[in-house]
Amino acid sequence: MSELLDLAGEAGKLDAADGLAAVRERFVLDDVTYLDGNSLGALPAHVPDRVADVVRRQWGELRIRSWEESGWWTAPERIGDRIAPLVGAAAGQVVVGDSTSVNVFKALVAAVRMAAQDGGVGADGGVGADGPGRDEILVDATTFPTDGYIAESAARMTGCTLRPVAPAEVPSALGDRTAAVLLNHVDYRTGRLHDLPALTAAVHAAGAYAVWDLCHSAGALPVGLDEHGVDLAVGCTYKYLNGGPGSPAYLYVRRDLQARFDSPLPGWNSHAEPFGMRPGYEPASGALRGRVGTPDILSLLALEAALDVWDEDAVSVAAVRAKSLALTDFFLRCVGEYVPGGRVESVTPAAHAERGSQVALRCEDAGDVMKRLIERGVVGDFRAPDVLRFGFTPLYVGFADVERAARVLAQTLDAAG
């Protein structure tokens, strides 16, 4: 009992000293301990009124005029510039729209096409005058399934060979045939943070292009796209950016590559003269080349409202990262104190440099355990076959939440026998 009181008391002290504690009030939360923000972020409290204005006034009253008067037409790049500092990018390099899967497809095919422009293999797999060329795509072997599906399709479309490779093995797998490498910044199952700077440098040293999936890192930790010279990156906005279910994804195209970015989906929104209605396609300049069709305005503007949390509270990514590590450290400590030995095993790295903003625990009956946890008011999620995932969104998760989650986990496992 004393250990329980000690950890609960310590959680209270940590919450009292938390510089981000006040941000929690800007979200719609209840008595549930919500540790699934790595799947769907909580609702920022001001978003419903903003969306109501979009529906009732901008759509209901202004109607077609809102494309200009309400800034609908420029929303993809305007909101991209709001996301840019959260992933370490200067303005003019991020465009918002479509899903993560669609953006992975655009980025990966464009990367292979740029490799073809560099010499050697053509984008259809034909051997160029300089020899066998670059006809291989490396993909993270532990990737979220959709990235693998898209990579396989992109490889078939471009005539490339697809090679699944564990991120740690990428440097040794690279060669003069490698055109592009698709990697996840954070492993969605284990929460392992991969070394973006070192892996990007290795890809560049081999003459290939690096495409990064930031779904589980953007809004939770520093990314440094510009600093580390990442070529292309994609990410969703409904996790740590709290944009809402199905909110649009984003695409980053490094500034010096934008003139060469050849999208496999050249829609009218990315045309240099979208209202010219010409039969021939001429790409717009800049990151706008990443646009395709008419943007989903309702979701897009809900996301724009959600991003106000970062501006109005002057929240820094560095502060979020510091709290994330403190939360996950404390959770692992509480689990170690409360849960009987051998009942769960952390598959999330202990080293801060290798940890994202989630903790994954291997548990023999994980599916049933998570159901019981949710019934008891602790919401995480389950990944087959045996992983309990707990995501820690520092903007609204506190240390008392962490202590309660570990305590309820121990009680749940004890009741299960």
Short mmCIF file of C-alpha atoms in Angstrom, two decimals:
data_model
loop_
_atom_site.label_atom_id
_atom_site.label_comp_id
_atom_site.label_asym_id
_atom_site.label_seq_id
_atom_site.Cartn_x
_atom_site.Cartn_y
_atom_site.Cartn_z
CA MET A 1 0.00 0.00 0.00
CA SER A 2 2.84 2.42 0.80
CA GLU A 3 4.38 1.95 -2.64
CA LEU A 4 0.99 2.65 -4.20
CA LEU A 5 0.59 5.83 -2.16
CA ASP A 6 4.15 6.90 -2.91
CA LEU A 7 3.66 6.65 -6.68
CA ALA A 8 0.25 8.31 -6.55
CA GLY A 9 1.71 11.11 -4.46
CA GLU A 10 4.64 11.49 -6.80
CA ALA A 11 2.25 11.68 -9.76
CA GLY A 12 0.44 14.54 -8.04
CA LYS A 13 3.69 16.44 -7.52
CA LEU A 14 4.74 15.88 -11.13
CA ASP A 15 1.39 17.17 -12.39
CA ALA A 16 1.68 20.24 -10.17
CA ALA A 17 5.07 21.05 -11.70
CA ASP A 18 4.02 20.29 -15.29
CA GLY A 19 4.37 23.33 -17.54
CA LEU A 20 1.93 21.82 -20.06
CA ALA A 21 -0.76 20.90 -17.52
CA ALA A 22 -2.99 23.86 -18.42
CA VAL A 23 -3.21 22.76 -22.05
CA ARG A 24 -5.32 19.79 -20.94
CA GLU A 25 -8.22 22.18 -20.31
CA ARG A 26 -8.38 22.93 -24.03
CA PHE A 27 -9.57 19.40 -24.80
CA VAL A 28 -12.87 17.59 -24.35
CA LEU A 29 -12.05 14.92 -21.78
CA ASP A 30 -13.87 12.98 -19.08
CA ASP A 31 -12.98 10.60 -16.25
CA VAL A 32 -11.62 8.01 -18.66
CA THR A 33 -7.84 7.66 -18.77
CA TYR A 34 -7.32 8.10 -22.49
CA LEU A 35 -4.08 6.55 -23.74
CA ASP A 36 -5.03 5.99 -27.36
CA GLY A 37 -4.05 9.34 -28.82
CA ASN A 38 -1.56 7.49 -31.00
CA SER A 39 -4.64 6.20 -32.88
CA LEU A 40 -7.07 9.11 -32.52
CA GLY A 41 -6.31 12.32 -30.68
CA ALA A 42 -8.81 13.93 -28.32
CA LEU A 43 -11.12 16.72 -29.48
CA PRO A 44 -9.88 20.29 -28.89
CA ALA A 45 -12.77 22.05 -27.16
CA HIS A 46 -13.01 24.99 -29.56
CA VAL A 47 -13.23 22.89 -32.74
CA PRO A 48 -17.02 22.25 -32.72
CA ASP A 49 -17.84 25.96 -32.80
CA ARG A 50 -15.32 26.53 -35.58
CA VAL A 51 -16.76 23.69 -37.64
CA ALA A 52 -20.27 25.00 -37.00
CA ASP A 53 -19.20 28.34 -38.47
CA VAL A 54 -17.75 26.58 -41.52
CA VAL A 55 -21.00 24.68 -42.05
CA ARG A 56 -23.55 27.38 -41.22
CA ARG A 57 -21.91 30.56 -42.42
CA GLN A 58 -19.16 29.69 -44.87
CA TRP A 59 -21.10 26.91 -46.59
CA GLY A 60 -24.68 27.82 -45.63
CA GLU A 61 -24.53 31.56 -46.33
CA LEU A 62 -21.49 32.32 -48.48
CA ARG A 63 -21.66 29.04 -50.40
CA ILE A 64 -19.43 29.14 -53.51
CA ARG A 65 -17.99 32.51 -52.45
CA SER A 66 -16.15 30.78 -49.61
CA TRP A 67 -13.57 29.32 -51.98
CA GLU A 68 -12.18 32.85 -52.13
CA GLU A 69 -13.71 34.83 -49.28
CA SER A 70 -13.18 32.14 -46.63
CA GLY A 71 -9.83 31.00 -47.99
CA TRP A 72 -10.94 27.50 -48.93
CA TRP A 73 -8.85 27.38 -52.06
CA THR A 74 -5.56 28.12 -50.32
CA ALA A 75 -6.27 25.99 -47.25
CA PRO A 76 -4.03 23.01 -48.23
CA GLU A 77 -0.87 25.08 -48.35
CA ARG A 78 -1.89 27.48 -45.56
CA ILE A 79 -2.49 24.61 -43.15
CA GLY A 80 0.66 22.94 -44.46
CA ASP A 81 2.58 25.97 -43.26
CA ARG A 82 0.97 25.53 -39.83
CA ILE A 83 2.19 21.92 -39.66
CA ALA A 84 5.65 22.70 -41.05
CA PRO A 85 7.27 23.95 -37.80
CA LEU A 86 5.95 20.90 -35.95
CA VAL A 87 8.02 18.67 -38.25
CA GLY A 88 11.01 20.98 -38.53
CA ALA A 89 10.31 22.46 -41.96
CA ALA A 90 10.29 25.98 -43.31
CA ALA A 91 7.15 27.33 -44.96
CA GLY A 92 6.28 26.42 -48.53
CA GLN A 93 7.20 22.73 -48.34
CA VAL A 94 4.13 21.06 -46.85
CA VAL A 95 0.74 20.64 -48.48
CA VAL A 96 -2.27 19.08 -46.75
CA GLY A 97 -4.76 16.78 -48.43
CA ASP A 98 -5.68 13.20 -49.26
CA SER A 99 -4.86 10.25 -46.99
CA THR A 100 -1.50 8.99 -45.76
CA SER A 101 -1.74 6.06 -48.18
CA VAL A 102 -2.30 8.35 -51.16
CA ASN A 103 0.57 10.59 -50.12
CA VAL A 104 2.90 7.61 -49.66
CA PHE A 105 2.08 6.61 -53.23
CA LYS A 106 2.78 10.11 -54.57
CA ALA A 107 6.04 10.41 -52.66
CA LEU A 108 7.42 6.97 -53.44
CA VAL A 109 6.67 7.05 -57.17
CA ALA A 110 8.02 10.59 -57.41
CA ALA A 111 11.20 9.47 -55.63
CA VAL A 112 11.72 6.64 -58.14
CA ARG A 113 11.10 9.06 -61.02
CA MET A 114 13.70 11.46 -59.65
CA ALA A 115 16.16 8.58 -59.37
CA ALA A 116 15.45 7.84 -63.03
CA GLN A 117 16.20 11.46 -63.91
CA ASP A 118 19.52 11.09 -62.13
CA GLY A 119 20.53 8.49 -64.72
CA GLY A 120 20.31 4.74 -65.24
CA VAL A 121 16.99 2.98 -65.00
CA GLY A 122 13.84 4.54 -66.37
CA ALA A 123 10.69 4.92 -64.32
CA ASP A 124 9.22 1.96 -66.21
CA GLY A 125 12.17 -0.26 -65.32
CA GLY A 126 14.02 0.06 -68.63
CA VAL A 127 17.82 -0.01 -68.47
CA GLY A 128 19.40 3.30 -69.41
CA ALA A 129 22.62 4.04 -71.21
CA ASP A 130 24.56 4.25 -67.95
CA GLY A 131 24.01 0.62 -67.03
CA PRO A 132 21.51 -1.30 -64.93
CA GLY A 133 20.66 1.83 -62.94
CA ARG A 134 18.38 2.17 -59.94
CA ASP A 135 15.57 -0.32 -60.05
CA GLU A 136 15.05 -1.20 -56.41
CA ILE A 137 12.89 0.15 -53.60
CA LEU A 138 13.68 -0.65 -49.97
CA VAL A 139 10.76 -0.64 -47.56
CA ASP A 140 10.67 -0.90 -43.78
CA ALA A 141 9.96 -4.59 -43.11
CA THR A 142 8.15 -3.66 -39.87
CA THR A 143 6.03 -0.98 -41.51
CA PHE A 144 2.36 -0.31 -40.99
CA PRO A 145 0.69 -2.61 -43.54
CA THR A 146 -0.68 0.10 -45.85
CA ASP A 147 2.82 1.47 -46.49
CA GLY A 148 3.89 -2.00 -47.56
CA TYR A 149 0.88 -2.42 -49.82
CA ILE A 150 1.48 0.94 -51.47
CA ALA A 151 5.21 0.23 -51.85
CA GLU A 152 4.47 -3.07 -53.55
CA SER A 153 2.10 -1.40 -55.99
CA ALA A 154 4.55 1.46 -56.64
CA ALA A 155 7.30 -1.07 -57.35
CA ARG A 156 5.14 -2.90 -59.89
CA MET A 157 4.11 0.37 -61.50
CA THR A 158 7.69 1.59 -61.89
CA GLY A 159 9.25 -1.77 -62.76
CA CYS A 160 11.29 -1.86 -59.57
CA THR A 161 12.11 -4.72 -57.23
CA LEU A 162 10.76 -4.29 -53.70
CA ARG A 163 12.97 -5.39 -50.80
CA PRO A 164 11.60 -5.36 -47.23
CA VAL A 165 14.45 -4.54 -44.84
CA ALA A 166 14.55 -3.89 -41.11
CA PRO A 167 15.46 -0.22 -40.52
CA ALA A 168 18.68 -1.12 -38.69
CA GLU A 169 19.78 -3.12 -41.73
CA VAL A 170 19.12 -0.39 -44.29
CA PRO A 171 22.70 0.97 -44.41
CA SER A 172 24.09 -2.45 -45.33
CA ALA A 173 21.25 -3.16 -47.78
CA LEU A 174 21.72 0.03 -49.80
CA GLY A 175 23.45 -0.22 -53.13
CA ASP A 176 23.87 1.41 -56.52
CA ARG A 177 20.54 -0.03 -57.63
CA THR A 178 18.56 1.55 -54.78
CA ALA A 179 16.21 4.27 -56.00
CA ALA A 180 14.17 5.03 -52.89
CA VAL A 181 13.77 3.96 -49.28
CA LEU A 182 10.45 4.15 -47.40
CA LEU A 183 10.81 4.18 -43.62
CA ASN A 184 8.69 4.80 -40.53
CA HIS A 185 10.05 7.27 -38.01
CA VAL A 186 8.36 5.38 -35.15
CA ASP A 187 7.35 1.72 -35.27
CA TYR A 188 3.58 1.61 -34.80
CA ARG A 189 3.67 -1.66 -32.84
CA THR A 190 6.61 -1.22 -30.50
CA GLY A 191 7.05 2.54 -30.28
CA ARG A 192 10.70 2.24 -31.36
CA LEU A 193 12.09 5.53 -32.68
CA HIS A 194 14.34 5.01 -35.67
CA ASP A 195 17.41 7.16 -36.33
CA LEU A 196 16.11 9.54 -39.00
CA PRO A 197 19.30 11.62 -39.31
CA ALA A 198 21.66 8.65 -39.68
CA LEU A 199 19.40 6.64 -41.96
CA THR A 200 18.69 9.63 -44.19
CA ALA A 201 22.43 10.30 -44.47
CA ALA A 202 23.05 6.65 -45.39
CA VAL A 203 20.37 6.76 -48.08
CA HIS A 204 21.86 9.92 -49.55
CA ALA A 205 25.37 8.49 -49.46
CA ALA A 206 24.08 5.65 -51.63
CA GLY A 207 22.59 8.13 -54.11
CA ALA A 208 18.97 7.25 -53.29
CA TYR A 209 15.96 9.19 -51.99
CA ALA A 210 14.56 8.97 -48.45
CA VAL A 211 10.80 8.93 -47.87
CA TRP A 212 9.71 9.05 -44.22
CA ASP A 213 6.34 8.22 -42.67
CA LEU A 214 5.85 10.53 -39.67
CA CYS A 215 2.42 9.33 -38.52
CA HIS A 216 3.62 8.32 -35.05
CA SER A 217 6.11 11.13 -34.48
CA ALA A 218 4.67 14.44 -35.74
CA GLY A 219 3.32 16.38 -32.78
CA ALA A 220 5.05 14.11 -30.26
CA LEU A 221 8.76 14.70 -30.83
CA PRO A 222 11.20 16.76 -32.92
CA VAL A 223 11.58 15.54 -36.50
CA GLY A 224 13.95 18.01 -38.18
CA LEU A 225 13.05 17.47 -41.83
CA ASP A 226 15.00 20.47 -43.11
CA GLU A 227 17.88 20.04 -40.69
CA HIS A 228 18.49 16.45 -41.75
CA GLY A 229 17.86 16.90 -45.46
CA VAL A 230 14.90 14.55 -45.75
CA ASP A 231 13.71 14.37 -49.35
CA LEU A 232 10.03 13.53 -48.95
CA ALA A 233 7.80 12.84 -45.96
CA VAL A 234 4.17 12.06 -45.26
CA GLY A 235 2.05 11.87 -42.16
CA CYS A 236 -1.48 11.79 -40.78
CA THR A 237 -3.03 14.49 -38.62
CA TYR A 238 -5.55 12.59 -36.48
CA LYS A 239 -3.07 11.25 -33.92
CA TYR A 240 -0.85 13.68 -32.00
CA LEU A 241 -2.08 16.64 -34.09
CA ASN A 242 -5.69 15.95 -32.96
CA GLY A 243 -7.25 16.79 -36.32
CA GLY A 244 -10.20 14.41 -35.97
CA PRO A 245 -11.18 11.05 -37.46
CA GLY A 246 -10.12 10.82 -41.08
CA SER A 247 -8.57 14.28 -41.08
CA PRO A 248 -6.38 14.84 -44.15
CA ALA A 249 -2.74 13.84 -44.29
CA TYR A 250 0.18 15.97 -45.45
CA LEU A 251 3.06 15.73 -47.89
CA TYR A 252 6.47 17.35 -47.46
CA VAL A 253 8.60 18.00 -50.55
CA ARG A 254 12.02 19.50 -49.86
CA ARG A 255 12.29 22.89 -51.52
CA ASP A 256 15.15 22.09 -53.88
CA LEU A 257 13.32 18.99 -55.15
CA GLN A 258 9.98 20.65 -55.85
CA ALA A 259 10.73 21.51 -59.48
CA ARG A 260 11.52 17.82 -60.08
CA PHE A 261 8.58 16.39 -58.14
CA ASP A 262 6.62 14.42 -60.74
CA SER A 263 3.38 13.30 -59.11
CA PRO A 264 1.79 10.08 -60.35
CA LEU A 265 -1.58 11.71 -59.56
CA PRO A 266 -1.60 14.97 -61.55
CA GLY A 267 -5.01 16.31 -60.61
CA TRP A 268 -6.52 19.62 -61.61
CA ASN A 269 -5.76 21.19 -58.22
CA SER A 270 -2.03 20.88 -58.88
CA HIS A 271 -2.22 22.37 -62.37
CA ALA A 272 -0.40 25.65 -62.99
CA GLU A 273 -3.72 27.06 -64.23
CA PRO A 274 -6.39 24.98 -62.52
CA PHE A 275 -9.25 26.99 -63.98
CA GLY A 276 -7.75 27.11 -67.45
CA MET A 277 -9.33 23.69 -68.09
CA ARG A 278 -6.63 22.79 -70.58
CA PRO A 279 -6.36 19.20 -71.82
CA GLY A 280 -2.60 19.15 -71.23
CA TYR A 281 -1.16 19.00 -67.71
CA GLU A 282 1.33 21.62 -66.54
CA PRO A 283 2.34 21.29 -62.88
CA ALA A 284 2.15 24.23 -60.53
CA SER A 285 5.32 25.39 -58.85
CA GLY A 286 6.30 24.53 -55.29
CA ALA A 287 4.64 22.13 -52.89
CA LEU A 288 1.31 22.69 -54.65
CA ARG A 289 2.42 19.92 -57.01
CA GLY A 290 1.36 17.57 -54.24
CA ARG A 291 -2.31 18.55 -54.52
CA VAL A 292 -4.66 16.35 -56.54
CA GLY A 293 -8.41 17.00 -56.48
CA THR A 294 -10.88 19.16 -54.61
CA PRO A 295 -9.89 19.25 -50.92
CA ASP A 296 -12.15 17.97 -48.15
CA ILE A 297 -12.98 21.37 -46.70
CA LEU A 298 -14.90 20.30 -43.58
CA SER A 299 -12.14 18.01 -42.33
CA LEU A 300 -9.43 20.37 -43.49
CA LEU A 301 -10.80 23.33 -41.55
CA ALA A 302 -11.48 21.22 -38.47
CA LEU A 303 -7.77 20.34 -38.56
CA GLU A 304 -6.84 24.00 -38.95
CA ALA A 305 -8.84 24.81 -35.83
CA ALA A 306 -7.24 21.94 -33.91
CA LEU A 307 -3.78 23.30 -34.67
CA ASP A 308 -4.64 26.47 -32.72
CA VAL A 309 -3.76 24.55 -29.55
CA TRP A 310 -0.10 24.81 -30.52
CA ASP A 311 -0.24 28.53 -31.29
CA GLU A 312 -2.50 29.88 -28.57
CA ASP A 313 -0.65 28.13 -25.77
CA ALA A 314 2.80 28.67 -27.31
CA VAL A 315 3.48 24.96 -27.03
CA SER A 316 6.93 23.89 -28.18
CA VAL A 317 7.75 20.50 -29.63
CA ALA A 318 10.78 20.38 -27.31
CA ALA A 319 8.54 20.76 -24.24
CA VAL A 320 6.19 18.09 -25.57
CA ARG A 321 9.10 15.71 -26.10
CA ALA A 322 10.46 16.29 -22.60
CA LYS A 323 7.08 15.53 -21.06
CA SER A 324 6.56 12.52 -23.33
CA LEU A 325 9.76 10.93 -22.10
CA ALA A 326 8.90 11.73 -18.50
CA LEU A 327 5.43 10.19 -18.91
CA THR A 328 6.68 7.02 -20.54
CA ASP A 329 9.50 6.69 -17.98
CA PHE A 330 6.99 7.02 -15.15
CA PHE A 331 4.60 4.53 -16.75
CA LEU A 332 7.33 1.92 -17.12
CA ARG A 333 8.32 2.52 -13.51
CA CYS A 334 4.73 2.16 -12.27
CA VAL A 335 4.22 -0.99 -14.31
CA GLY A 336 7.41 -2.37 -12.82
CA GLU A 337 6.18 -1.64 -9.30
CA TYR A 338 2.55 -2.73 -9.68
CA VAL A 339 2.44 -5.58 -12.20
CA PRO A 340 3.61 -9.04 -11.08
CA GLY A 341 6.93 -10.06 -12.59
CA GLY A 342 6.74 -11.99 -15.84
CA ARG A 343 3.13 -11.00 -16.56
CA VAL A 344 4.02 -8.36 -19.15
CA GLU A 345 7.17 -7.47 -21.07
CA SER A 346 7.94 -4.06 -22.53
CA VAL A 347 8.91 -4.18 -26.19
CA THR A 348 9.46 -0.43 -26.27
CA PRO A 349 13.14 0.55 -25.98
CA ALA A 350 14.22 1.95 -22.64
CA ALA A 351 16.73 4.34 -24.23
CA HIS A 352 15.21 7.78 -24.82
CA ALA A 353 16.89 8.10 -28.22
CA GLU A 354 15.05 4.98 -29.36
CA ARG A 355 11.60 5.66 -27.91
CA GLY A 356 8.62 7.40 -29.46
CA SER A 357 5.60 8.50 -27.40
CA GLN A 358 4.02 5.14 -26.68
CA VAL A 359 4.73 2.07 -24.60
CA ALA A 360 3.97 -1.40 -25.94
CA LEU A 361 3.68 -4.28 -23.53
CA ARG A 362 3.70 -7.89 -24.64
CA CYS A 363 1.02 -9.86 -22.82
CA GLU A 364 -0.13 -13.40 -23.52
CA ASP A 365 -3.86 -12.57 -23.43
CA ALA A 366 -3.50 -8.99 -24.63
CA GLY A 367 -6.78 -8.79 -26.55
CA ASP A 368 -8.92 -9.79 -23.58
CA VAL A 369 -6.84 -7.70 -21.17
CA MET A 370 -7.37 -4.55 -23.25
CA LYS A 371 -11.12 -5.15 -23.39
CA ARG A 372 -11.21 -5.35 -19.60
CA LEU A 373 -9.02 -2.27 -19.25
CA ILE A 374 -11.39 -0.27 -21.43
CA GLU A 375 -14.34 -1.49 -19.34
CA ARG A 376 -12.50 -0.14 -16.28
CA GLY A 377 -11.92 3.25 -17.88
CA VAL A 378 -8.36 2.91 -19.17
CA VAL A 379 -8.35 3.19 -22.96
CA GLY A 380 -5.38 1.93 -24.93
CA ASP A 381 -5.44 -0.49 -27.83
CA PHE A 382 -4.41 -3.98 -28.89
CA ARG A 383 -2.22 -5.07 -31.77
CA ALA A 384 -2.14 -8.72 -32.79
CA PRO A 385 -0.98 -11.07 -31.66
CA ASP A 386 0.01 -10.04 -28.14
CA VAL A 387 0.70 -6.31 -27.75
CA LEU A 388 -0.99 -3.78 -25.46
CA ARG A 389 -0.34 -0.25 -26.78
CA PHE A 390 -0.51 2.85 -24.62
CA GLY A 391 -0.05 6.22 -26.33
CA PHE A 392 0.96 9.30 -24.36
CA THR A 393 -0.15 12.65 -25.78
CA PRO A 394 1.62 15.20 -23.58
CA LEU A 395 -0.86 17.96 -24.40
CA TYR A 396 -3.57 16.29 -22.33
CA VAL A 397 -2.17 13.21 -20.56
CA GLY A 398 -0.93 13.75 -17.01
CA PHE A 399 1.12 11.76 -14.54
CA ALA A 400 -1.95 10.82 -12.49
CA ASP A 401 -3.36 9.26 -15.66
CA VAL A 402 -0.16 7.26 -16.01
CA GLU A 403 -0.22 6.00 -12.42
CA ARG A 404 -3.89 5.05 -12.66
CA ALA A 405 -3.36 3.18 -15.93
CA ALA A 406 -0.55 1.07 -14.46
CA ARG A 407 -2.54 0.42 -11.27
CA VAL A 408 -5.67 -0.66 -13.17
CA LEU A 409 -3.53 -2.81 -15.46
CA ALA A 410 -2.14 -4.61 -12.42
CA GLN A 411 -5.62 -5.09 -10.96
CA THR A 412 -6.93 -6.37 -14.28
CA LEU A 413 -4.11 -8.88 -14.64
CA ASP A 414 -4.55 -9.99 -11.04
CA ALA A 415 -8.27 -10.57 -11.60
CA ALA A 416 -7.49 -12.57 -14.75
CA GLY A 417 -5.29 -14.90 -12.72
#
